[in-house]
């Protein structure tokens, strides 16, 4: 049976514009200081039918900045256009990554009724979260509650940084274990950017990951899903990671389009000339995706240094995120900033499997 590849198109309807100013944001250096510019509906009307011609299975990931700044009417038009151009046998998914502060009851109901999968960020209990995410804790919690009251769930990302890395127990006990906010969690390690350096030390990041993993393992609650841990476990047991940040050359299945119609391989490269692939005013999405220059660029992104190619963990790590390699070294085949952390953490989990401390049904 042939596997159907789902292509992910990341659309940034307001580019890097945001109503928060999180201290570690990787888009802060490219944010337009002139204010919010929303993608014109006419441009949206060009993008959606072009994207739907790319295959039978399409995932739209609405990203930013803060995509909900585009307004509810914008997303109503998204749904209308998708339904108009969708083929009868086509599968469409809509995901939205939002800071949740703009999710009122009307927005929440729209997202759930129209099957949008919502993800947000929460970095710890209120006093910890507010240190990096502009005092937004109460608004984020209310946004999550509004989604829940509308009958949905939210996936939550914890961005590990210098301010929350010392609190794995508090995060487990107050946020994850109670299951009142979410059952699906993920952990990202803060990326050093051009203007911020809030990444935790490798030693502290390892302490956090090991402590949280042990708490999750000891609790043995199948209703608590921590994506990072399952990715690693699945790969250690012979499966695929199924995640772009852990799988080699996965970037080829992604493409990002900003509010002006500029195309990049990923939203992380937004507004960075090094990764500009084209403009849909000049060429169609399909033409940009399949032209020689784009293929060459994706090949460049997949380059790894020799040590990575021969590493025993390559099938789990995938060499790490190309954006992070490029940002930290100026090269796609440069050092991955989380290399040491991943090696040590993979070894830690592998040892638990070997010693029989971990049993997967």
mmCIF file of C-alpha atoms in Angstrom:
data_model
loop_
_atom_site.group_PDB
_atom_site.id
_atom_site.type_symbol
_atom_site.label_atom_id
_atom_site.label_comp_id
_atom_site.label_asym_id
_atom_site.label_seq_id
_atom_site.Cartn_x
_atom_site.Cartn_y
_atom_site.Cartn_z
ATOM 1 C CA UNK A 1 0.000 0.000 0.000
ATOM 2 C CA UNK A 2 1.460 3.318 -1.067
ATOM 3 C CA UNK A 3 2.016 5.883 1.703
ATOM 4 C CA UNK A 4 0.332 9.228 1.043
ATOM 5 C CA UNK A 5 2.691 12.088 1.848
ATOM 6 C CA UNK A 6 1.079 15.009 3.614
ATOM 7 C CA UNK A 7 2.673 18.271 2.577
ATOM 8 C CA UNK A 8 2.665 21.066 5.163
ATOM 9 C CA UNK A 9 2.193 24.629 3.989
ATOM 10 C CA UNK A 10 2.869 27.190 6.670
ATOM 11 C CA UNK A 11 1.009 30.425 6.035
ATOM 12 C CA UNK A 12 1.799 33.562 8.024
ATOM 13 C CA UNK A 13 -1.183 35.879 7.470
ATOM 14 C CA UNK A 14 0.409 38.748 9.412
ATOM 15 C CA UNK A 15 4.031 37.756 8.929
ATOM 16 C CA UNK A 16 6.048 38.177 12.111
ATOM 17 C CA UNK A 17 3.637 40.700 13.675
ATOM 18 C CA UNK A 18 2.620 39.793 17.208
ATOM 19 C CA UNK A 19 0.719 41.253 20.159
ATOM 20 C CA UNK A 20 3.350 39.906 22.561
ATOM 21 C CA UNK A 21 7.069 40.505 22.678
ATOM 22 C CA UNK A 22 8.438 37.252 24.051
ATOM 23 C CA UNK A 23 12.066 37.686 25.016
ATOM 24 C CA UNK A 24 13.384 34.658 23.107
ATOM 25 C CA UNK A 25 11.333 35.036 19.904
ATOM 26 C CA UNK A 26 13.365 34.010 16.850
ATOM 27 C CA UNK A 27 11.381 36.458 14.710
ATOM 28 C CA UNK A 28 11.990 39.564 16.818
ATOM 29 C CA UNK A 29 14.923 40.657 14.666
ATOM 30 C CA UNK A 30 12.859 40.575 11.452
ATOM 31 C CA UNK A 31 9.603 42.006 12.838
ATOM 32 C CA UNK A 32 8.203 44.946 10.899
ATOM 33 C CA UNK A 33 8.184 47.983 13.191
ATOM 34 C CA UNK A 34 5.617 49.796 11.016
ATOM 35 C CA UNK A 35 2.698 47.823 12.402
ATOM 36 C CA UNK A 36 0.484 44.923 11.402
ATOM 37 C CA UNK A 37 0.032 44.077 7.747
ATOM 38 C CA UNK A 38 -2.644 41.479 7.028
ATOM 39 C CA UNK A 39 -2.478 39.261 3.963
ATOM 40 C CA UNK A 40 -4.988 40.583 1.399
ATOM 41 C CA UNK A 41 -7.950 38.297 0.751
ATOM 42 C CA UNK A 42 -7.117 38.507 -2.952
ATOM 43 C CA UNK A 43 -3.697 37.001 -2.231
ATOM 44 C CA UNK A 44 -5.237 34.333 0.008
ATOM 45 C CA UNK A 45 -7.544 33.530 -2.896
ATOM 46 C CA UNK A 46 -4.508 32.850 -5.083
ATOM 47 C CA UNK A 47 -2.607 30.808 -2.515
ATOM 48 C CA UNK A 48 -5.249 28.293 -1.436
ATOM 49 C CA UNK A 49 -6.173 26.864 -4.867
ATOM 50 C CA UNK A 50 -2.492 26.695 -5.798
ATOM 51 C CA UNK A 51 -1.639 24.850 -2.583
ATOM 52 C CA UNK A 52 -4.501 22.405 -3.053
ATOM 53 C CA UNK A 53 -3.033 21.384 -6.415
ATOM 54 C CA UNK A 54 0.088 20.049 -4.666
ATOM 55 C CA UNK A 55 -1.416 16.745 -3.572
ATOM 56 C CA UNK A 56 -4.278 14.788 -2.071
ATOM 57 C CA UNK A 57 -3.245 15.452 1.496
ATOM 58 C CA UNK A 58 -2.462 19.012 2.603
ATOM 59 C CA UNK A 59 -1.825 20.393 6.048
ATOM 60 C CA UNK A 60 -2.248 24.142 6.436
ATOM 61 C CA UNK A 61 -0.321 25.464 9.430
ATOM 62 C CA UNK A 62 -1.338 29.029 10.274
ATOM 63 C CA UNK A 63 1.629 30.582 12.005
ATOM 64 C CA UNK A 64 3.291 33.869 12.828
ATOM 65 C CA UNK A 65 3.937 36.062 14.723
ATOM 66 C CA UNK A 66 0.388 35.793 15.977
ATOM 67 C CA UNK A 67 -1.884 34.594 13.148
ATOM 68 C CA UNK A 68 -5.128 35.509 14.928
ATOM 69 C CA UNK A 69 -4.234 39.173 14.466
ATOM 70 C CA UNK A 70 -5.599 38.636 10.951
ATOM 71 C CA UNK A 71 -9.076 38.509 12.484
ATOM 72 C CA UNK A 72 -11.910 36.002 12.508
ATOM 73 C CA UNK A 73 -13.303 37.129 9.144
ATOM 74 C CA UNK A 74 -9.971 36.257 7.524
ATOM 75 C CA UNK A 75 -10.169 32.677 8.771
ATOM 76 C CA UNK A 76 -13.814 32.387 7.751
ATOM 77 C CA UNK A 77 -12.631 33.213 4.234
ATOM 78 C CA UNK A 78 -9.921 30.551 4.580
ATOM 79 C CA UNK A 79 -12.551 27.901 5.238
ATOM 80 C CA UNK A 80 -14.775 29.150 2.409
ATOM 81 C CA UNK A 81 -11.923 29.042 -0.107
ATOM 82 C CA UNK A 82 -10.751 25.609 1.028
ATOM 83 C CA UNK A 83 -14.241 24.163 0.646
ATOM 84 C CA UNK A 84 -14.702 25.781 -2.762
ATOM 85 C CA UNK A 85 -11.432 24.464 -4.231
ATOM 86 C CA UNK A 86 -11.173 21.152 -2.370
ATOM 87 C CA UNK A 87 -11.507 17.987 -4.437
ATOM 88 C CA UNK A 88 -13.879 15.284 -3.252
ATOM 89 C CA UNK A 89 -11.088 12.857 -2.364
ATOM 90 C CA UNK A 90 -8.755 15.449 -0.869
ATOM 91 C CA UNK A 91 -7.746 15.562 2.804
ATOM 92 C CA UNK A 92 -7.233 19.000 4.349
ATOM 93 C CA UNK A 93 -6.032 19.695 7.863
ATOM 94 C CA UNK A 94 -5.905 23.098 9.520
ATOM 95 C CA UNK A 95 -3.517 23.725 12.403
ATOM 96 C CA UNK A 96 -2.958 27.052 14.097
ATOM 97 C CA UNK A 97 -0.048 27.976 16.363
ATOM 98 C CA UNK A 98 -1.179 30.856 18.535
ATOM 99 C CA UNK A 99 -0.240 32.481 21.821
ATOM 100 C CA UNK A 100 -3.942 32.007 22.749
ATOM 101 C CA UNK A 101 -4.401 35.539 24.108
ATOM 102 C CA UNK A 102 -6.871 36.403 21.330
ATOM 103 C CA UNK A 103 -8.978 33.257 21.631
ATOM 104 C CA UNK A 104 -12.293 34.603 22.879
ATOM 105 C CA UNK A 105 -15.463 32.506 22.897
ATOM 106 C CA UNK A 106 -16.345 33.340 19.281
ATOM 107 C CA UNK A 107 -12.870 32.460 18.016
ATOM 108 C CA UNK A 108 -12.830 29.262 20.057
ATOM 109 C CA UNK A 109 -16.185 28.130 18.703
ATOM 110 C CA UNK A 110 -15.093 28.857 15.119
ATOM 111 C CA UNK A 111 -11.860 26.885 15.514
ATOM 112 C CA UNK A 112 -13.574 23.841 16.977
ATOM 113 C CA UNK A 113 -16.556 23.826 14.586
ATOM 114 C CA UNK A 114 -14.158 24.031 11.639
ATOM 115 C CA UNK A 115 -11.743 21.375 12.965
ATOM 116 C CA UNK A 116 -8.729 23.622 13.526
ATOM 117 C CA UNK A 117 -6.086 21.975 15.710
ATOM 118 C CA UNK A 118 -4.809 24.656 18.080
ATOM 119 C CA UNK A 119 -1.387 24.776 19.695
ATOM 120 C CA UNK A 120 -0.078 27.329 22.154
ATOM 121 C CA UNK A 121 2.837 28.006 24.483
ATOM 122 C CA UNK A 122 3.042 27.906 28.251
ATOM 123 C CA UNK A 123 6.432 28.053 29.921
ATOM 124 C CA UNK A 124 5.536 27.304 33.514
ATOM 125 C CA UNK A 125 3.438 28.525 36.445
ATOM 126 C CA UNK A 126 2.357 32.155 36.248
ATOM 127 C CA UNK A 127 5.394 33.799 37.804
ATOM 128 C CA UNK A 128 7.750 31.756 35.589
ATOM 129 C CA UNK A 129 5.791 32.036 32.330
ATOM 130 C CA UNK A 130 5.411 35.795 32.680
ATOM 131 C CA UNK A 131 9.163 36.364 32.857
ATOM 132 C CA UNK A 132 9.611 35.655 29.154
ATOM 133 C CA UNK A 133 6.135 35.872 27.615
ATOM 134 C CA UNK A 134 5.152 39.438 28.444
ATOM 135 C CA UNK A 135 2.903 38.788 31.448
ATOM 136 C CA UNK A 136 0.437 36.825 29.325
ATOM 137 C CA UNK A 137 -0.289 33.871 31.643
ATOM 138 C CA UNK A 138 -3.873 34.751 32.613
ATOM 139 C CA UNK A 139 -4.871 35.527 29.008
ATOM 140 C CA UNK A 140 -3.320 32.282 27.772
ATOM 141 C CA UNK A 141 -5.180 30.257 30.396
ATOM 142 C CA UNK A 142 -8.453 31.961 29.462
ATOM 143 C CA UNK A 143 -7.855 31.210 25.791
ATOM 144 C CA UNK A 144 -7.273 27.540 26.615
ATOM 145 C CA UNK A 145 -10.422 27.477 28.760
ATOM 146 C CA UNK A 146 -12.439 28.980 25.905
ATOM 147 C CA UNK A 147 -11.260 26.207 23.574
ATOM 148 C CA UNK A 148 -12.163 23.579 26.185
ATOM 149 C CA UNK A 149 -15.625 25.061 26.740
ATOM 150 C CA UNK A 150 -16.172 24.911 22.978
ATOM 151 C CA UNK A 151 -15.449 21.171 23.127
ATOM 152 C CA UNK A 152 -11.831 21.118 21.985
ATOM 153 C CA UNK A 153 -8.327 20.604 23.272
ATOM 154 C CA UNK A 154 -5.102 22.537 22.915
ATOM 155 C CA UNK A 155 -1.599 21.168 22.511
ATOM 156 C CA UNK A 156 0.952 23.028 24.602
ATOM 157 C CA UNK A 157 4.632 23.718 23.934
ATOM 158 C CA UNK A 158 7.047 24.448 26.754
ATOM 159 C CA UNK A 159 10.005 26.481 25.536
ATOM 160 C CA UNK A 160 12.883 25.572 27.798
ATOM 161 C CA UNK A 161 14.878 28.685 28.679
ATOM 162 C CA UNK A 162 17.043 30.131 31.422
ATOM 163 C CA UNK A 163 14.032 31.207 33.476
ATOM 164 C CA UNK A 164 12.081 27.932 33.642
ATOM 165 C CA UNK A 165 14.819 25.302 33.351
ATOM 166 C CA UNK A 166 15.146 24.934 37.130
ATOM 167 C CA UNK A 167 11.485 24.027 37.638
ATOM 168 C CA UNK A 168 10.704 20.622 36.087
ATOM 169 C CA UNK A 169 8.944 19.382 39.225
ATOM 170 C CA UNK A 170 6.794 22.509 39.527
ATOM 171 C CA UNK A 171 5.862 22.339 35.840
ATOM 172 C CA UNK A 172 4.948 18.663 36.179
ATOM 173 C CA UNK A 173 2.948 19.039 39.381
ATOM 174 C CA UNK A 174 1.134 22.269 38.506
ATOM 175 C CA UNK A 175 0.624 22.065 34.756
ATOM 176 C CA UNK A 176 1.114 18.624 33.218
ATOM 177 C CA UNK A 177 0.060 16.046 35.812
ATOM 178 C CA UNK A 178 -3.381 17.546 36.623
ATOM 179 C CA UNK A 179 -4.426 17.338 32.908
ATOM 180 C CA UNK A 180 -6.675 20.357 33.383
ATOM 181 C CA UNK A 181 -5.024 22.397 30.631
ATOM 182 C CA UNK A 182 -3.929 19.776 28.121
ATOM 183 C CA UNK A 183 -3.075 16.134 27.618
ATOM 184 C CA UNK A 184 -0.658 16.789 24.768
ATOM 185 C CA UNK A 185 2.634 18.541 25.494
ATOM 186 C CA UNK A 186 5.882 19.228 23.709
ATOM 187 C CA UNK A 187 9.248 20.633 24.760
ATOM 188 C CA UNK A 188 11.342 22.970 22.648
ATOM 189 C CA UNK A 189 14.711 24.220 23.778
ATOM 190 C CA UNK A 190 15.133 27.956 23.356
ATOM 191 C CA UNK A 191 17.160 28.875 20.287
ATOM 192 C CA UNK A 192 19.805 31.599 20.604
ATOM 193 C CA UNK A 193 18.945 34.301 18.072
ATOM 194 C CA UNK A 194 20.561 37.393 16.595
ATOM 195 C CA UNK A 195 19.361 39.517 19.532
ATOM 196 C CA UNK A 196 18.581 37.158 22.435
ATOM 197 C CA UNK A 197 20.506 34.507 24.323
ATOM 198 C CA UNK A 198 18.108 32.907 26.780
ATOM 199 C CA UNK A 199 19.026 29.307 25.991
ATOM 200 C CA UNK A 200 19.639 27.192 29.119
ATOM 201 C CA UNK A 201 23.005 25.641 29.783
ATOM 202 C CA UNK A 202 23.337 22.076 28.453
ATOM 203 C CA UNK A 203 23.718 20.741 31.983
ATOM 204 C CA UNK A 204 20.531 22.416 33.212
ATOM 205 C CA UNK A 205 18.587 21.417 30.106
ATOM 206 C CA UNK A 206 19.592 17.798 30.693
ATOM 207 C CA UNK A 207 18.569 18.019 34.334
ATOM 208 C CA UNK A 208 15.153 19.316 33.288
ATOM 209 C CA UNK A 209 14.606 16.666 30.596
ATOM 210 C CA UNK A 210 15.750 13.760 32.764
ATOM 211 C CA UNK A 211 13.700 14.889 35.753
ATOM 212 C CA UNK A 212 10.551 15.438 33.723
ATOM 213 C CA UNK A 213 11.002 12.149 31.871
ATOM 214 C CA UNK A 214 11.329 10.240 35.143
ATOM 215 C CA UNK A 215 8.251 11.940 36.605
ATOM 216 C CA UNK A 216 6.270 11.114 33.465
ATOM 217 C CA UNK A 217 7.513 7.513 33.498
ATOM 218 C CA UNK A 218 6.779 6.981 37.200
ATOM 219 C CA UNK A 219 3.296 8.465 36.861
ATOM 220 C CA UNK A 220 2.496 5.987 34.047
ATOM 221 C CA UNK A 221 -0.598 7.858 32.850
ATOM 222 C CA UNK A 222 -1.445 6.949 29.231
ATOM 223 C CA UNK A 223 -3.555 10.091 28.937
ATOM 224 C CA UNK A 224 -0.484 12.324 29.230
ATOM 225 C CA UNK A 225 1.339 12.581 25.910
ATOM 226 C CA UNK A 226 4.701 14.357 25.868
ATOM 227 C CA UNK A 227 5.657 14.465 22.215
ATOM 228 C CA UNK A 228 9.415 14.855 22.666
ATOM 229 C CA UNK A 229 9.623 11.705 24.781
ATOM 230 C CA UNK A 230 7.490 9.629 22.413
ATOM 231 C CA UNK A 231 9.545 10.725 19.407
ATOM 232 C CA UNK A 232 12.706 9.452 21.069
ATOM 233 C CA UNK A 233 11.126 6.244 22.368
ATOM 234 C CA UNK A 234 9.593 5.423 18.995
ATOM 235 C CA UNK A 235 12.944 5.851 17.255
ATOM 236 C CA UNK A 236 14.875 3.867 19.878
ATOM 237 C CA UNK A 237 12.430 1.020 19.384
ATOM 238 C CA UNK A 238 12.913 0.998 15.620
ATOM 239 C CA UNK A 239 10.246 3.381 14.402
ATOM 240 C CA UNK A 240 10.374 6.771 12.673
ATOM 241 C CA UNK A 241 10.486 10.020 14.580
ATOM 242 C CA UNK A 242 7.828 11.619 12.340
ATOM 243 C CA UNK A 243 8.922 15.115 13.327
ATOM 244 C CA UNK A 244 10.766 17.672 11.216
ATOM 245 C CA UNK A 245 13.166 18.640 14.020
ATOM 246 C CA UNK A 246 14.245 15.011 14.538
ATOM 247 C CA UNK A 247 14.147 13.573 11.028
ATOM 248 C CA UNK A 248 16.829 14.055 8.395
ATOM 249 C CA UNK A 249 15.801 15.916 5.238
ATOM 250 C CA UNK A 250 12.179 16.338 6.356
ATOM 251 C CA UNK A 251 12.240 20.039 5.387
ATOM 252 C CA UNK A 252 11.419 19.089 1.780
ATOM 253 C CA UNK A 253 7.798 18.534 2.779
ATOM 254 C CA UNK A 254 7.401 22.058 4.173
ATOM 255 C CA UNK A 255 6.980 25.480 2.632
ATOM 256 C CA UNK A 256 6.104 28.844 4.205
ATOM 257 C CA UNK A 257 4.313 31.826 2.654
ATOM 258 C CA UNK A 258 4.251 35.246 4.308
ATOM 259 C CA UNK A 259 1.695 38.048 4.180
ATOM 260 C CA UNK A 260 3.248 39.478 1.008
ATOM 261 C CA UNK A 261 3.361 36.181 -0.900
ATOM 262 C CA UNK A 262 7.065 35.596 -0.346
ATOM 263 C CA UNK A 263 7.982 31.920 -0.100
ATOM 264 C CA UNK A 264 10.482 30.318 2.293
ATOM 265 C CA UNK A 265 11.235 26.685 3.208
ATOM 266 C CA UNK A 266 9.961 27.191 6.771
ATOM 267 C CA UNK A 267 8.418 29.932 8.882
ATOM 268 C CA UNK A 268 11.613 30.101 10.935
ATOM 269 C CA UNK A 269 13.368 31.598 7.917
ATOM 270 C CA UNK A 270 10.758 34.321 7.539
ATOM 271 C CA UNK A 271 12.162 37.570 6.029
ATOM 272 C CA UNK A 272 15.697 36.153 5.856
ATOM 273 C CA UNK A 273 17.087 36.630 2.336
ATOM 274 C CA UNK A 274 19.302 33.541 2.580
ATOM 275 C CA UNK A 275 16.189 31.342 2.383
ATOM 276 C CA UNK A 276 13.985 33.332 -0.006
ATOM 277 C CA UNK A 277 12.610 30.905 -2.620
ATOM 278 C CA UNK A 278 10.332 33.117 -4.676
ATOM 279 C CA UNK A 279 7.238 35.299 -4.844
ATOM 280 C CA UNK A 280 3.869 33.874 -5.854
ATOM 281 C CA UNK A 281 3.139 37.090 -7.754
ATOM 282 C CA UNK A 282 5.857 35.982 -10.162
ATOM 283 C CA UNK A 283 5.507 32.178 -10.087
ATOM 284 C CA UNK A 284 2.955 29.679 -8.835
ATOM 285 C CA UNK A 285 3.491 27.735 -5.624
ATOM 286 C CA UNK A 286 4.093 24.590 -7.670
ATOM 287 C CA UNK A 287 6.617 26.307 -9.915
ATOM 288 C CA UNK A 288 8.540 27.666 -6.925
ATOM 289 C CA UNK A 289 8.474 24.324 -5.171
ATOM 290 C CA UNK A 290 9.735 22.409 -8.190
ATOM 291 C CA UNK A 291 12.230 24.781 -9.741
ATOM 292 C CA UNK A 292 15.947 24.024 -9.833
ATOM 293 C CA UNK A 293 16.938 26.761 -7.369
ATOM 294 C CA UNK A 294 14.502 25.490 -4.735
ATOM 295 C CA UNK A 295 15.734 21.907 -5.095
ATOM 296 C CA UNK A 296 19.324 23.122 -4.738
ATOM 297 C CA UNK A 297 18.437 25.086 -1.612
ATOM 298 C CA UNK A 298 16.717 22.111 0.041
ATOM 299 C CA UNK A 299 19.836 20.080 -0.792
ATOM 300 C CA UNK A 300 21.941 22.745 0.961
ATOM 301 C CA UNK A 301 19.685 22.585 4.011
ATOM 302 C CA UNK A 302 20.221 18.833 4.259
ATOM 303 C CA UNK A 303 24.004 19.071 4.430
ATOM 304 C CA UNK A 304 25.555 17.709 7.607
ATOM 305 C CA UNK A 305 29.093 17.781 8.888
ATOM 306 C CA UNK A 306 30.927 14.414 8.756
ATOM 307 C CA UNK A 307 30.567 13.794 12.497
ATOM 308 C CA UNK A 308 26.793 13.932 12.162
ATOM 309 C CA UNK A 309 26.685 11.532 9.237
ATOM 310 C CA UNK A 310 28.550 8.876 11.211
ATOM 311 C CA UNK A 311 26.800 9.520 14.546
ATOM 312 C CA UNK A 312 24.959 6.558 16.083
ATOM 313 C CA UNK A 313 22.031 8.847 16.886
ATOM 314 C CA UNK A 314 21.450 10.180 13.362
ATOM 315 C CA UNK A 315 18.275 8.130 12.862
ATOM 316 C CA UNK A 316 16.790 9.783 15.981
ATOM 317 C CA UNK A 317 18.268 13.267 15.790
ATOM 318 C CA UNK A 318 18.300 13.769 12.021
ATOM 319 C CA UNK A 319 21.125 16.252 12.461
ATOM 320 C CA UNK A 320 18.814 18.716 14.175
ATOM 321 C CA UNK A 321 16.892 21.657 12.753
ATOM 322 C CA UNK A 322 18.670 23.249 9.736
ATOM 323 C CA UNK A 323 17.525 26.713 10.841
ATOM 324 C CA UNK A 324 19.188 26.253 14.216
ATOM 325 C CA UNK A 325 22.374 25.000 12.570
ATOM 326 C CA UNK A 326 22.408 27.971 10.220
ATOM 327 C CA UNK A 327 21.562 30.531 12.904
ATOM 328 C CA UNK A 328 24.236 29.301 15.287
ATOM 329 C CA UNK A 329 27.046 28.896 12.758
ATOM 330 C CA UNK A 330 26.076 30.605 9.499
ATOM 331 C CA UNK A 331 26.217 27.191 7.777
ATOM 332 C CA UNK A 332 23.757 24.383 7.207
ATOM 333 C CA UNK A 333 26.531 21.866 7.804
ATOM 334 C CA UNK A 334 27.606 23.629 10.981
ATOM 335 C CA UNK A 335 27.169 22.646 14.604
ATOM 336 C CA UNK A 336 23.703 21.912 15.937
ATOM 337 C CA UNK A 337 23.428 23.787 19.273
ATOM 338 C CA UNK A 338 21.512 20.967 20.991
ATOM 339 C CA UNK A 339 23.888 18.200 19.902
ATOM 340 C CA UNK A 340 25.369 17.451 23.329
ATOM 341 C CA UNK A 341 21.971 17.606 25.036
ATOM 342 C CA UNK A 342 20.397 15.173 22.594
ATOM 343 C CA UNK A 343 23.251 12.659 22.741
ATOM 344 C CA UNK A 344 23.196 12.563 26.518
ATOM 345 C CA UNK A 345 19.409 12.377 26.745
ATOM 346 C CA UNK A 346 19.134 9.660 24.102
ATOM 347 C CA UNK A 347 21.715 7.623 26.015
ATOM 348 C CA UNK A 348 19.813 8.164 29.255
ATOM 349 C CA UNK A 349 16.571 6.779 27.817
ATOM 350 C CA UNK A 350 18.323 3.959 25.977
ATOM 351 C CA UNK A 351 19.904 2.825 29.226
ATOM 352 C CA UNK A 352 16.502 2.654 30.892
ATOM 353 C CA UNK A 353 15.223 0.447 28.066
ATOM 354 C CA UNK A 354 18.259 -1.846 28.219
ATOM 355 C CA UNK A 355 18.021 -2.216 31.993
ATOM 356 C CA UNK A 356 14.325 -2.994 31.787
ATOM 357 C CA UNK A 357 13.219 0.140 33.621
ATOM 358 C CA UNK A 358 10.968 1.017 30.720
ATOM 359 C CA UNK A 359 8.345 -1.268 29.272
ATOM 360 C CA UNK A 360 6.335 -0.276 26.213
ATOM 361 C CA UNK A 361 3.146 -2.225 25.562
#
